[in-house]
Amino acid sequence: MSNLKDIKSEIEKYTNDSNLTELQIVKKLEKYYFDKEVNKNLKLYKKGKKKVSEITKDLKISPRKFYAILEKKKIEHKKYKKE
């Protein structure tokens, strides 16, 4: 519990120093750690050590969102056509 209190106090200190709300700070932290995890998984995907289904399960996102991330970062991937 003390760790949670420490985190909460650090966030409160940061809100006092900046003009952001606590929710905005938490969203930024969430985005930062999500991007960090995505980049780690993308390295494994490029090497062929991890499949899309494993990555989407780990990140808890849809495959469509993962493919959008790949397109945004200009990483080659197979495109499947629906018939």
Coordinates of N, CA, C and O in Angstrom, one line a residue:
M1 N 0.8 -1.2 0.0 CA 0.0 0.0 0.0 C 0.9 1.3 0.0 O 0.4 2.3 -0.5
S2 N 2.0 1.2 0.6 CA 2.8 2.4 0.7 C 3.3 2.8 -0.7 O 3.5 4.0 -0.9
N3 N 3.5 1.9 -1.6 CA 3.9 2.2 -2.9 C 2.9 3.0 -3.7 O 3.1 4.0 -4.4
L4 N 1.6 2.6 -3.4 CA 0.5 3.3 -4.1 C 0.4 4.7 -3.5 O 0.1 5.7 -4.3
K5 N 0.6 4.9 -2.2 CA 0.5 6.2 -1.6 C 1.7 7.1 -2.2 O 1.5 8.3 -2.4
D6 N 2.8 6.5 -2.4 CA 4.0 7.2 -2.9 C 3.7 7.7 -4.4 O 3.9 8.8 -4.7
I7 N 3.1 6.8 -5.1 CA 2.7 7.2 -6.5 C 1.7 8.3 -6.5 O 1.8 9.2 -7.3
K8 N 0.7 8.1 -5.7 CA -0.4 9.1 -5.6 C 0.2 10.5 -5.2 O -0.1 11.5 -5.7
S9 N 1.1 10.5 -4.2 CA 1.7 11.8 -3.8 C 2.6 12.4 -4.9 O 2.6 13.6 -5.0
E10 N 3.3 11.5 -5.6 CA 4.1 12.1 -6.7 C 3.2 12.7 -7.8 O 3.6 13.7 -8.4
I11 N 2.1 12.0 -8.1 CA 1.2 12.6 -9.1 C 0.6 13.9 -8.6 O 0.5 14.9 -9.4
E12 N 0.3 14.0 -7.3 CA -0.2 15.2 -6.7 C 0.8 16.4 -6.8 O 0.5 17.5 -7.1
K13 N 2.1 16.0 -6.5 CA 3.1 17.0 -6.7 C 3.3 17.5 -8.1 O 3.4 18.7 -8.3
Y14 N 3.2 16.6 -9.0 CA 3.3 16.9 -10.4 C 2.1 17.8 -10.9 O 2.3 18.7 -11.7
T15 N 0.9 17.5 -10.4 CA -0.2 18.4 -10.7 C -0.1 19.8 -10.2 O -0.5 20.7 -10.8
N16 N 0.5 19.9 -9.0 CA 0.8 21.2 -8.5 C 1.8 22.0 -9.3 O 1.7 23.2 -9.5
D17 N 2.8 21.3 -9.8 CA 3.9 21.9 -10.6 C 3.4 22.3 -12.0 O 3.8 23.3 -12.5
S18 N 2.6 21.4 -12.6 CA 2.2 21.6 -14.0 C 0.7 22.1 -13.9 O 0.1 22.1 -12.9
N19 N 0.2 22.4 -15.1 CA -1.2 22.9 -15.1 C -2.1 21.8 -15.7 O -3.1 22.0 -16.3
L20 N -1.7 20.5 -15.4 CA -2.5 19.4 -15.9 C -3.3 18.8 -14.7 O -2.9 18.9 -13.5
T21 N -4.4 18.1 -15.0 CA -5.1 17.4 -14.0 C -4.5 16.1 -13.7 O -3.7 15.6 -14.5
E22 N -5.0 15.4 -12.7 CA -4.5 14.1 -12.3 C -4.9 13.1 -13.4 O -4.1 12.2 -13.8
L23 N -6.1 13.2 -14.0 CA -6.5 12.3 -15.0 C -5.6 12.4 -16.3 O -5.3 11.5 -16.9
Q24 N -5.3 13.7 -16.6 CA -4.5 13.9 -17.8 C -3.1 13.3 -17.6 O -2.5 12.7 -18.5
I25 N -2.5 13.4 -16.4 CA -1.2 12.8 -16.1 C -1.3 11.3 -16.2 O -0.4 10.6 -16.8
V26 N -2.4 10.7 -15.7 CA -2.5 9.2 -15.7 C -2.7 8.7 -17.2 O -2.1 7.7 -17.6
K27 N -3.4 9.5 -18.0 CA -3.6 9.1 -19.4 C -2.2 9.2 -20.1 O -1.9 8.4 -21.0
K28 N -1.4 10.2 -19.8 CA -0.1 10.3 -20.4 C 0.8 9.2 -20.0 O 1.5 8.6 -20.9
L29 N 0.7 8.8 -18.8 CA 1.5 7.7 -18.3 C 1.1 6.4 -19.0 O 1.9 5.5 -19.4
E30 N -0.2 6.2 -19.1 CA -0.8 5.0 -19.7 C -0.3 4.9 -21.2 O 0.1 3.9 -21.7
K31 N -0.4 6.1 -21.9 CA 0.0 6.1 -23.3 C 1.5 5.8 -23.4 O 1.9 5.0 -24.3
Y32 N 2.3 6.4 -22.5 CA 3.8 6.1 -22.5 C 4.1 4.6 -22.4 O 4.9 4.1 -23.1
Y33 N 3.5 4.0 -21.4 CA 3.8 2.6 -21.1 C 3.2 1.7 -22.2 O 3.8 0.6 -22.5
F34 N 2.1 2.1 -22.7 CA 1.5 1.3 -23.8 C 2.4 1.3 -25.0 O 2.7 0.3 -25.7
D35 N 2.9 2.5 -25.4 CA 3.8 2.7 -26.5 C 5.1 1.9 -26.3 O 5.7 1.3 -27.2
K36 N 5.6 1.9 -25.1 CA 6.8 1.2 -24.7 C 6.6 -0.3 -24.9 O 7.5 -1.0 -25.5
E37 N 5.5 -0.8 -24.5 CA 5.2 -2.2 -24.7 C 5.0 -2.6 -26.2 O 5.4 -3.6 -26.6
V38 N 4.3 -1.7 -26.9 CA 4.1 -1.9 -28.4 C 5.5 -2.0 -29.1 O 5.7 -2.9 -29.9
N39 N 6.4 -1.0 -28.7 CA 7.7 -1.0 -29.4 C 8.5 -2.3 -29.1 O 9.1 -2.9 -30.0
K40 N 8.4 -2.8 -27.9 CA 9.0 -4.0 -27.5 C 8.5 -5.2 -28.3 O 9.2 -6.0 -28.8
N41 N 7.2 -5.2 -28.5 CA 6.5 -6.3 -29.2 C 6.8 -6.2 -30.7 O 6.9 -7.2 -31.4
L42 N 6.9 -5.0 -31.2 CA 7.2 -4.8 -32.6 C 8.6 -5.3 -33.0 O 8.8 -5.9 -34.1
K43 N 9.6 -5.2 -32.1 CA 10.9 -5.7 -32.3 C 10.8 -7.2 -32.5 O 11.5 -7.8 -33.4
L44 N 10.0 -7.9 -31.6 CA 9.9 -9.3 -31.7 C 9.1 -9.7 -32.9 O 9.4 -10.7 -33.6
Y45 N 8.2 -8.9 -33.4 CA 7.4 -9.2 -34.6 C 8.3 -9.1 -35.8 O 8.2 -9.9 -36.7
K46 N 9.2 -8.1 -35.9 CA 10.1 -7.9 -37.0 C 11.0 -9.1 -37.1 O 11.4 -9.5 -38.2
K47 N 11.5 -9.6 -36.0 CA 12.4 -10.8 -36.0 C 11.7 -12.1 -36.2 O 12.3 -13.1 -36.5
G48 N 10.3 -12.1 -36.2 CA 9.6 -13.3 -36.5 C 9.4 -14.2 -35.3 O 9.0 -15.3 -35.4
K49 N 9.7 -13.6 -34.1 CA 9.6 -14.4 -32.9 C 8.2 -14.4 -32.2 O 7.9 -15.2 -31.4
K50 N 7.4 -13.5 -32.6 CA 6.1 -13.3 -32.1 C 5.1 -13.1 -33.2 O 5.3 -12.3 -34.1
K51 N 3.9 -13.8 -33.1 CA 2.9 -13.6 -34.1 C 1.9 -12.5 -33.7 O 1.9 -12.1 -32.5
V52 N 1.1 -12.1 -34.6 CA 0.1 -11.0 -34.4 C -0.9 -11.4 -33.3 O -1.2 -10.6 -32.4
S53 N -1.3 -12.7 -33.4 CA -2.3 -13.1 -32.4 C -1.8 -13.1 -31.0 O -2.5 -12.7 -30.0
E54 N -0.5 -13.4 -30.8 CA 0.1 -13.4 -29.5 C 0.3 -11.9 -29.0 O 0.0 -11.6 -27.8
I55 N 0.7 -11.1 -29.9 CA 0.9 -9.6 -29.5 C -0.5 -9.0 -29.2 O -0.6 -8.3 -28.1
T56 N -1.5 -9.2 -29.9 CA -2.8 -8.6 -29.7 C -3.4 -9.2 -28.3 O -4.0 -8.4 -27.6
K57 N -3.1 -10.4 -28.0 CA -3.6 -11.0 -26.8 C -2.8 -10.3 -25.6 O -3.4 -10.0 -24.6
D58 N -1.5 -10.1 -25.8 CA -0.7 -9.5 -24.7 C -1.1 -8.1 -24.5 O -1.2 -7.6 -23.3
L59 N -1.3 -7.3 -25.6 CA -1.6 -5.9 -25.5 C -3.1 -5.6 -25.2 O -3.5 -4.5 -25.0
K60 N -3.9 -6.7 -25.4 CA -5.4 -6.6 -25.3 C -5.9 -5.5 -26.2 O -6.7 -4.6 -25.9
I61 N -5.5 -5.6 -27.5 CA -6.1 -4.8 -28.6 C -6.5 -5.7 -29.7 O -6.2 -6.9 -29.8
S62 N -7.3 -5.1 -30.6 CA -7.8 -5.9 -31.8 C -6.7 -6.0 -32.8 O -5.8 -5.1 -32.9
P63 N -6.7 -7.1 -33.6 CA -5.7 -7.2 -34.7 C -5.8 -6.0 -35.7 O -4.7 -5.5 -36.2
R64 N -7.0 -5.5 -35.9 CA -7.1 -4.3 -36.8 C -6.3 -3.1 -36.3 O -5.7 -2.4 -37.0
K65 N -6.4 -2.9 -35.0 CA -5.7 -1.8 -34.4 C -4.2 -2.0 -34.5 O -3.4 -1.1 -34.7
F66 N -3.7 -3.3 -34.3 CA -2.3 -3.6 -34.4 C -1.8 -3.3 -35.8 O -0.8 -2.8 -36.0
Y67 N -2.6 -3.8 -36.8 CA -2.2 -3.5 -38.2 C -2.2 -2.0 -38.5 O -1.3 -1.6 -39.3
A68 N -3.0 -1.2 -37.9 CA -3.0 0.2 -38.0 C -1.7 0.8 -37.5 O -1.1 1.7 -38.0
I69 N -1.3 0.2 -36.3 CA 0.0 0.6 -35.8 C 1.2 0.3 -36.7 O 2.1 1.1 -36.9
L70 N 1.1 -0.9 -37.3 CA 2.1 -1.3 -38.3 C 2.2 -0.3 -39.5 O 3.3 0.1 -39.9
E71 N 1.0 0.0 -40.0 CA 0.9 0.9 -41.1 C 1.5 2.3 -40.7 O 2.2 3.0 -41.5
K72 N 1.1 2.8 -39.5 CA 1.6 4.1 -39.1 C 3.1 4.1 -38.9 O 3.7 5.1 -39.3
K73 N 3.7 3.0 -38.5 CA 5.1 3.0 -38.3 C 5.9 2.5 -39.6 O 7.1 2.3 -39.6
K74 N 5.1 2.3 -40.6 CA 5.6 1.8 -42.0 C 6.4 0.6 -41.9 O 7.5 0.4 -42.4
I75 N 5.8 -0.5 -41.2 CA 6.4 -1.8 -41.1 C 5.7 -2.7 -42.1 O 4.4 -2.7 -42.1
E76 N 6.4 -3.5 -42.9 CA 5.8 -4.4 -43.8 C 5.1 -5.5 -43.1 O 5.6 -6.0 -42.1
H77 N 3.9 -5.9 -43.7 CA 3.2 -7.0 -43.2 C 2.3 -7.5 -44.3 O 2.1 -6.9 -45.3
K78 N 1.8 -8.8 -44.1 CA 1.0 -9.4 -45.1 C -0.4 -8.7 -45.0 O -0.9 -8.5 -44.0
K79 N -0.9 -8.5 -46.2 CA -2.3 -8.0 -46.3 C -3.2 -9.1 -46.9 O -2.9 -9.6 -47.9
Y80 N -4.3 -9.4 -46.1 CA -5.2 -10.4 -46.6 C -6.4 -9.7 -47.2 O -6.9 -8.8 -46.6
K81 N -6.9 -10.3 -48.3 CA -8.1 -9.8 -48.9 C -9.3 -10.6 -48.5 O -9.2 -11.9 -48.5
K82 N -10.3 -10.0 -48.2 CA -11.6 -10.7 -47.9 C -12.3 -10.9 -49.2 O -12.4 -10.1 -50.0
E83 N -12.8 -12.1 -49.3 CA -13.6 -12.4 -50.6 C -15.0 -12.8 -50.3 O -15.4 -13.2 -49.2

